GROMACS .gro file of C-alpha atoms in nm:
model
  300
    1MET     CA    1  10.492   8.576  14.457
    2LEU     CA    2  10.172   8.780  14.439
    3ASN     CA    3   9.901   8.671  14.678
    4LEU     CA    4   9.568   8.619  14.499
    5GLU     CA    5   9.354   8.730  14.793
    6ARG     CA    6   9.548   9.054  14.826
    7LEU     CA    7   9.511   9.117  14.453
    8ARG     CA    8   9.138   9.060  14.492
    9THR     CA    9   9.132   9.319  14.770
   10LEU     CA   10   9.321   9.575  14.559
   11ASP     CA   11   9.088   9.507  14.266
   12ALA     CA   12   8.786   9.567  14.490
   13VAL     CA   13   8.925   9.903  14.606
   14ALA     CA   14   8.993  10.002  14.244
   15ARG     CA   15   8.643   9.901  14.130
   16HIS     CA   16   8.447  10.040  14.425
   17GLY     CA   17   8.651  10.353  14.486
   18SER     CA   18   8.707  10.328  14.862
   19VAL     CA   19   8.822  10.096  15.138
   20SER     CA   20   8.479  10.090  15.302
   21ALA     CA   21   8.297  10.010  14.975
   22ALA     CA   22   8.550   9.736  14.899
   23ALA     CA   23   8.501   9.589  15.245
   24GLU     CA   24   8.124   9.583  15.195
   25ALA     CA   25   8.159   9.412  14.856
   26LEU     CA   26   8.401   9.154  14.994
   27HIS     CA   27   8.193   9.099  15.311
   28VAL     CA   28   8.487   9.177  15.540
   29THR     CA   29   8.578   9.461  15.774
   30THR     CA   30   8.755   9.778  15.664
   31SER     CA   31   9.039   9.675  15.896
   32ALA     CA   32   9.078   9.347  15.706
   33VAL     CA   33   9.100   9.535  15.376
   34SER     CA   34   9.362   9.773  15.516
   35GLN     CA   35   9.564   9.483  15.655
   36GLN     CA   36   9.565   9.298  15.322
   37LEU     CA   37   9.673   9.608  15.133
   38GLY     CA   38   9.941   9.685  15.391
   39LYS     CA   39  10.086   9.335  15.350
   40LEU     CA   40  10.076   9.373  14.972
   41GLU     CA   41  10.264   9.705  14.990
   42ARG     CA   42  10.531   9.555  15.216
   43GLU     CA   43  10.574   9.255  14.987
   44LEU     CA   44  10.615   9.479  14.683
   45GLY     CA   45  10.810   9.756  14.852
   46GLN     CA   46  10.586  10.014  14.684
   47GLN     CA   47  10.303  10.238  14.801
   48LEU     CA   48   9.972  10.141  14.640
   49LEU     CA   49   9.735  10.383  14.818
   50ALA     CA   50   9.768  10.749  14.910
   51LYS     CA   51   9.548  10.967  15.128
   52ASN     CA   52   9.296  11.176  14.937
   53GLY     CA   53   9.101  11.400  15.174
   54ARG     CA   54   8.907  11.165  15.401
   55GLY     CA   55   8.949  10.876  15.158
   56VAL     CA   56   9.223  10.716  14.954
   57ARG     CA   57   9.333  10.704  14.593
   58LEU     CA   58   9.546  10.459  14.401
   59THR     CA   59   9.903  10.564  14.334
   60ASP     CA   60  10.054  10.509  13.988
   61ALA     CA   61  10.187  10.175  14.112
   62GLY     CA   62   9.846  10.093  14.257
   63ARG     CA   63   9.669  10.166  13.928
   64LEU     CA   64   9.923   9.962  13.733
   65LEU     CA   65   9.889   9.661  13.963
   66SER     CA   66   9.509   9.690  13.980
   67GLU     CA   67   9.493   9.663  13.600
   68HIS     CA   68   9.701   9.345  13.613
   69ALA     CA   69   9.490   9.221  13.905
   70ALA     CA   70   9.168   9.256  13.704
   71ARG     CA   71   9.315   9.048  13.422
   72ILE     CA   72   9.460   8.788  13.660
   73LEU     CA   73   9.130   8.748  13.846
   74SER     CA   74   8.944   8.714  13.516
   75GLN     CA   75   9.183   8.437  13.414
   76VAL     CA   76   9.140   8.267  13.751
   77GLU     CA   77   8.761   8.278  13.709
   78LEU     CA   78   8.796   8.135  13.360
   79ALA     CA   79   9.015   7.853  13.495
   80GLU     CA   80   8.766   7.781  13.773
   81SER     CA   81   8.487   7.781  13.517
   82ASP     CA   82   8.675   7.533  13.298
   83LEU     CA   83   8.750   7.307  13.595
   84GLU     CA   84   8.387   7.319  13.708
   85ALA     CA   85   8.281   7.234  13.354
   86HIS     CA   86   8.532   6.947  13.343
   87ARG     CA   87   8.388   6.809  13.667
   88GLY     CA   88   8.038   6.857  13.529
   89GLN     CA   89   7.897   6.914  13.878
   90VAL     CA   90   7.656   7.189  13.980
   91VAL     CA   91   7.811   7.284  14.314
   92GLY     CA   92   7.949   7.583  14.503
   93GLU     CA   93   7.786   7.923  14.551
   94LEU     CA   94   7.580   8.118  14.300
   95ARG     CA   95   7.486   8.482  14.357
   96LEU     CA   96   7.204   8.629  14.151
   97SER     CA   97   6.967   8.923  14.149
   98ALA     CA   98   6.644   9.026  13.980
   99PHE     CA   99   6.433   9.339  13.964
  100PRO     CA  100   6.138   9.311  14.211
  101THR     CA  101   5.860   9.181  13.983
  102ALA     CA  102   6.094   8.924  13.827
  103ALA     CA  103   6.208   8.816  14.173
  104ARG     CA  104   5.844   8.760  14.269
  105GLY     CA  105   5.742   8.604  13.939
  106LEU     CA  106   6.046   8.384  13.863
  107PHE     CA  107   6.260   8.321  14.171
  108PRO     CA  108   6.026   8.098  14.377
  109ALA     CA  109   5.990   7.838  14.100
  110ALA     CA  110   6.344   7.869  13.961
  111LEU     CA  111   6.532   7.867  14.291
  112GLY     CA  112   6.309   7.593  14.431
  113ALA     CA  113   6.393   7.376  14.130
  114LEU     CA  114   6.765   7.446  14.169
  115ARG     CA  115   6.758   7.342  14.534
  116ALA     CA  116   6.569   7.021  14.455
  117GLU     CA  117   6.782   6.921  14.156
  118HIS     CA  118   7.124   7.042  14.277
  119PRO     CA  119   7.149   7.018  14.658
  120GLY     CA  120   7.522   7.089  14.640
  121LEU     CA  121   7.460   7.436  14.498
  122ARG     CA  122   7.419   7.722  14.748
  123VAL     CA  123   7.216   8.006  14.595
  124ARG     CA  124   7.214   8.362  14.729
  125SER     CA  125   6.957   8.598  14.576
  126SER     CA  126   6.864   8.964  14.610
  127GLU     CA  127   6.629   9.221  14.460
  128LEU     CA  128   6.812   9.487  14.258
  129GLU     CA  129   6.706   9.727  13.986
  130PRO     CA  130   6.841   9.635  13.639
  131GLU     CA  131   7.121   9.893  13.640
  132GLN     CA  132   7.241   9.772  13.981
  133GLY     CA  133   7.223   9.409  13.871
  134ILE     CA  134   7.432   9.477  13.560
  135ALA     CA  135   7.688   9.670  13.764
  136GLY     CA  136   7.705   9.383  14.016
  137VAL     CA  137   7.778   9.129  13.744
  138VAL     CA  138   8.043   9.354  13.585
  139ARG     CA  139   8.212   9.401  13.924
  140GLY     CA  140   8.198   9.031  14.003
  141ASP     CA  141   7.971   9.077  14.306
  142LEU     CA  142   7.701   8.874  14.125
  143ASP     CA  143   7.717   8.572  13.896
  144LEU     CA  144   7.383   8.635  13.724
  145ALA     CA  145   7.126   8.914  13.705
  146VAL     CA  146   6.773   8.914  13.567
  147VAL     CA  147   6.727   9.249  13.393
  148LEU     CA  148   6.498   9.410  13.136
  149ASP     CA  149   6.457   9.660  12.863
  150TRP     CA  150   6.148   9.799  12.690
  151TYR     CA  151   6.035   9.750  12.332
  152ASN     CA  152   6.134  10.108  12.246
  153LYS     CA  153   6.419  10.170  12.493
  154PRO     CA  154   6.702   9.913  12.514
  155MET     CA  155   6.907   9.866  12.829
  156PRO     CA  156   7.279   9.910  12.751
  157VAL     CA  157   7.476   9.592  12.829
  158PRO     CA  158   7.856   9.632  12.867
  159ASP     CA  159   8.103   9.427  12.666
  160GLY     CA  160   8.212   9.101  12.826
  161LEU     CA  161   7.861   8.997  12.929
  162VAL     CA  162   7.641   8.724  12.783
  163LYS     CA  163   7.263   8.745  12.784
  164ALA     CA  164   6.981   8.499  12.726
  165PRO     CA  165   6.613   8.591  12.677
  166LEU     CA  166   6.362   8.468  12.934
  167LEU     CA  167   6.027   8.615  12.826
  168ASP     CA  168   5.846   8.908  12.672
  169ASP     CA  169   5.633   9.069  12.941
  170PRO     CA  170   5.319   9.247  12.813
  171ALA     CA  171   5.190   9.554  12.998
  172ASP     CA  172   4.850   9.719  13.034
  173VAL     CA  173   4.739  10.044  13.191
  174ALA     CA  174   4.587  10.003  13.538
  175VAL     CA  175   4.307  10.252  13.613
  176PRO     CA  176   4.059  10.291  13.899
  177ALA     CA  177   3.729  10.111  13.841
  178GLY     CA  178   3.544  10.441  13.803
  179HIS     CA  179   3.790  10.588  13.552
  180ARG     CA  180   3.647  10.734  13.232
  181LEU     CA  181   3.841  10.480  13.021
  182ALA     CA  182   3.783  10.175  13.241
  183ASP     CA  183   3.526  10.017  13.008
  184ARG     CA  184   3.733  10.055  12.689
  185ASP     CA  185   3.860   9.750  12.497
  186GLU     CA  186   4.188   9.931  12.431
  187VAL     CA  187   4.339  10.274  12.478
  188ASP     CA  188   4.627  10.487  12.360
  189LEU     CA  189   4.877  10.638  12.603
  190ALA     CA  190   4.803  10.983  12.463
  191GLU     CA  191   4.452  10.958  12.612
  192PHE     CA  192   4.601  10.987  12.962
  193ALA     CA  193   4.740  11.337  12.910
  194GLU     CA  194   4.532  11.480  13.197
  195ASP     CA  195   4.580  11.188  13.439
  196GLU     CA  196   4.823  11.168  13.727
  197TRP     CA  197   5.073  10.886  13.687
  198ILE     CA  198   5.195  10.653  13.958
  199THR     CA  199   5.545  10.562  13.851
  200TRP     CA  200   5.877  10.421  13.968
  201GLY     CA  201   6.150  10.607  14.155
  202GLU     CA  202   6.332  10.903  14.004
  203GLY     CA  203   6.620  10.785  13.786
  204GLU     CA  204   6.506  10.422  13.766
  205PHE     CA  205   6.512  10.272  13.419
  206CYS     CA  206   6.137  10.199  13.408
  207HIS     CA  207   6.053  10.553  13.521
  208GLU     CA  208   6.280  10.699  13.255
  209TRP     CA  209   6.116  10.471  12.997
  210LEU     CA  210   5.765  10.592  13.092
  211ILE     CA  211   5.863  10.960  13.073
  212PHE     CA  212   6.039  10.902  12.739
  213THR     CA  213   5.742  10.711  12.594
  214LEU     CA  214   5.476  10.960  12.704
  215ARG     CA  215   5.676  11.255  12.572
  216SER     CA  216   5.722  11.075  12.238
  217LYS     CA  217   5.340  11.082  12.214
  218GLY     CA  218   5.322  11.454  12.291
  219VAL     CA  219   5.221  11.405  12.655
  220GLU     CA  220   5.402  11.587  12.935
  221PRO     CA  221   5.342  11.341  13.221
  222ILE     CA  222   5.194  11.449  13.552
  223VAL     CA  223   5.367  11.237  13.816
  224GLY     CA  224   5.163  11.219  14.133
  225HIS     CA  225   5.318  10.930  14.323
  226ARG     CA  226   5.625  10.706  14.307
  227ALA     CA  227   5.660  10.347  14.422
  228GLY     CA  228   5.914  10.081  14.332
  229GLU     CA  229   5.678   9.785  14.379
  230THR     CA  230   5.402   9.705  14.131
  231HIS     CA  231   5.163   9.605  14.409
  232THR     CA  232   5.216   9.938  14.584
  233GLN     CA  233   5.141  10.118  14.258
  234LEU     CA  234   4.826   9.911  14.207
  235GLY     CA  235   4.716   9.985  14.563
  236LEU     CA  236   4.744  10.357  14.491
  237VAL     CA  237   4.544  10.308  14.170
  238ALA     CA  238   4.273  10.124  14.366
  239ALA     CA  239   4.251  10.427  14.597
  240GLY     CA  240   4.179  10.647  14.294
  241LEU     CA  241   4.510  10.831  14.312
  242GLY     CA  242   4.618  10.787  13.951
  243VAL     CA  243   4.699  10.538  13.677
  244CYS     CA  244   5.005  10.320  13.620
  245ILE     CA  245   5.168  10.080  13.377
  246ALA     CA  246   5.109   9.723  13.496
  247PRO     CA  247   5.331   9.455  13.338
  248LEU     CA  248   5.199   9.100  13.361
  249LEU     CA  249   5.499   8.964  13.548
  250GLY     CA  250   5.446   8.979  13.922
  251ARG     CA  251   5.122   9.184  13.922
  252HIS     CA  252   4.878   8.917  14.041
  253PRO     CA  253   4.659   8.925  14.236
  254VAL     CA  254   4.523   9.254  14.102
  255PRO     CA  255   4.351   9.449  14.384
  256GLU     CA  256   3.976   9.501  14.382
  257GLY     CA  257   3.887   9.836  14.234
  258VAL     CA  258   4.157   9.821  13.964
  259VAL     CA  259   4.078   9.766  13.594
  260LEU     CA  260   4.348   9.664  13.345
  261VAL     CA  261   4.299   9.821  13.002
  262PRO     CA  262   4.506   9.693  12.705
  263LEU     CA  263   4.707   9.944  12.503
  264ARG     CA  264   4.637   9.984  12.131
  265GLN     CA  265   5.010   9.980  12.058
  266ARG     CA  266   5.125   9.672  12.244
  267VAL     CA  267   5.376   9.753  12.517
  268ARG     CA  268   5.625   9.486  12.624
  269ARG     CA  269   5.926   9.450  12.845
  270HIS     CA  270   6.200   9.213  12.731
  271VAL     CA  271   6.323   9.015  13.032
  272TYR     CA  272   6.658   8.839  13.013
  273VAL     CA  273   6.940   8.705  13.228
  274ILE     CA  274   7.303   8.817  13.200
  275TRP     CA  275   7.636   8.676  13.319
  276ARG     CA  276   8.007   8.726  13.252
  277ALA     CA  277   8.147   8.563  12.939
  278ASP     CA  278   8.445   8.423  13.130
  279ALA     CA  279   8.202   8.220  13.345
  280ASP     CA  280   8.007   8.088  13.049
  281ARG     CA  281   8.109   7.723  13.089
  282ARG     CA  282   8.019   7.690  13.458
  283PRO     CA  283   7.754   7.417  13.501
  284SER     CA  284   7.596   7.619  13.783
  285ILE     CA  285   7.541   7.913  13.543
  286ARG     CA  286   7.388   7.685  13.283
  287ALA     CA  287   7.165   7.516  13.543
  288ALA     CA  288   7.041   7.851  13.675
  289VAL     CA  289   6.967   7.984  13.326
  290GLU     CA  290   6.769   7.671  13.242
  291ALA     CA  291   6.575   7.692  13.571
  292LEU     CA  292   6.487   8.056  13.499
  293ARG     CA  293   6.379   7.971  13.145
  294THR     CA  294   6.160   7.687  13.272
  295ALA     CA  295   5.997   7.920  13.527
  296ALA     CA  296   5.941   8.178  13.254
  297ARG     CA  297   5.778   7.924  13.021
  298LYS     CA  298   5.525   7.838  13.291
  299LEU     CA  299   5.408   8.201  13.287
  300ASP     CA  300   5.311   8.192  12.918
   0.00000   0.00000   0.00000
């Protein structure tokens, strides 16, 4: 008889690529992971892991069983989802993430409402960039993630995930109060060809979007500073160190010395929440999605 917890451990090693990463994802020690896998190997009479330099790799038997384990665990989650739906109770643990401005703009109201309306539900939240949130949901480390894409650059969403829109988030350009374009009713991005940009971290989806969008307008961007948080970016703008894109969500209060100038071609982020299709019937998922939608409507 295969032990479900040991299959979960093997699945985590297969998905995360190492014993230490699996231990971190499962919130256990590396020793506990090794012990579970050792017991599984003894029960099966087959080697599942082999040394690979300083790490490990799955053997042929390990890969075969890990593929079955992924399907078994998906079926178990589906069964749990159906049972939770049959009970109709919003209970248990819910793990969710959001990119920083969504966490600031949506989580306080949404998570506060969930606690008040469903005291039997234990919510665990974290700030993660969209790509990390999607990966966490795919791996099963998260139940929900609030993510985004831009009007001209969609965020790829893997098969097996469900998504629901939360809001369209308009963005302006933030400039120092003394900037040459600060008194304009609207501007075009091409007019900032000579300005230094304050942008997100290298490789982040929003940074890649900004570079892509500016280049599509014939502008080779000058990146002066990088900051993951909108308020940090706005603080740098207030100091006269450059300009930045300032989405509405999570930007208030705008620092003194910063002027927000609307763009002639309206720029919007599409904010939505994703979860795994096999968890679709869980009342806790439905309750969280509704709480997030309610919080989003209050921002309109």
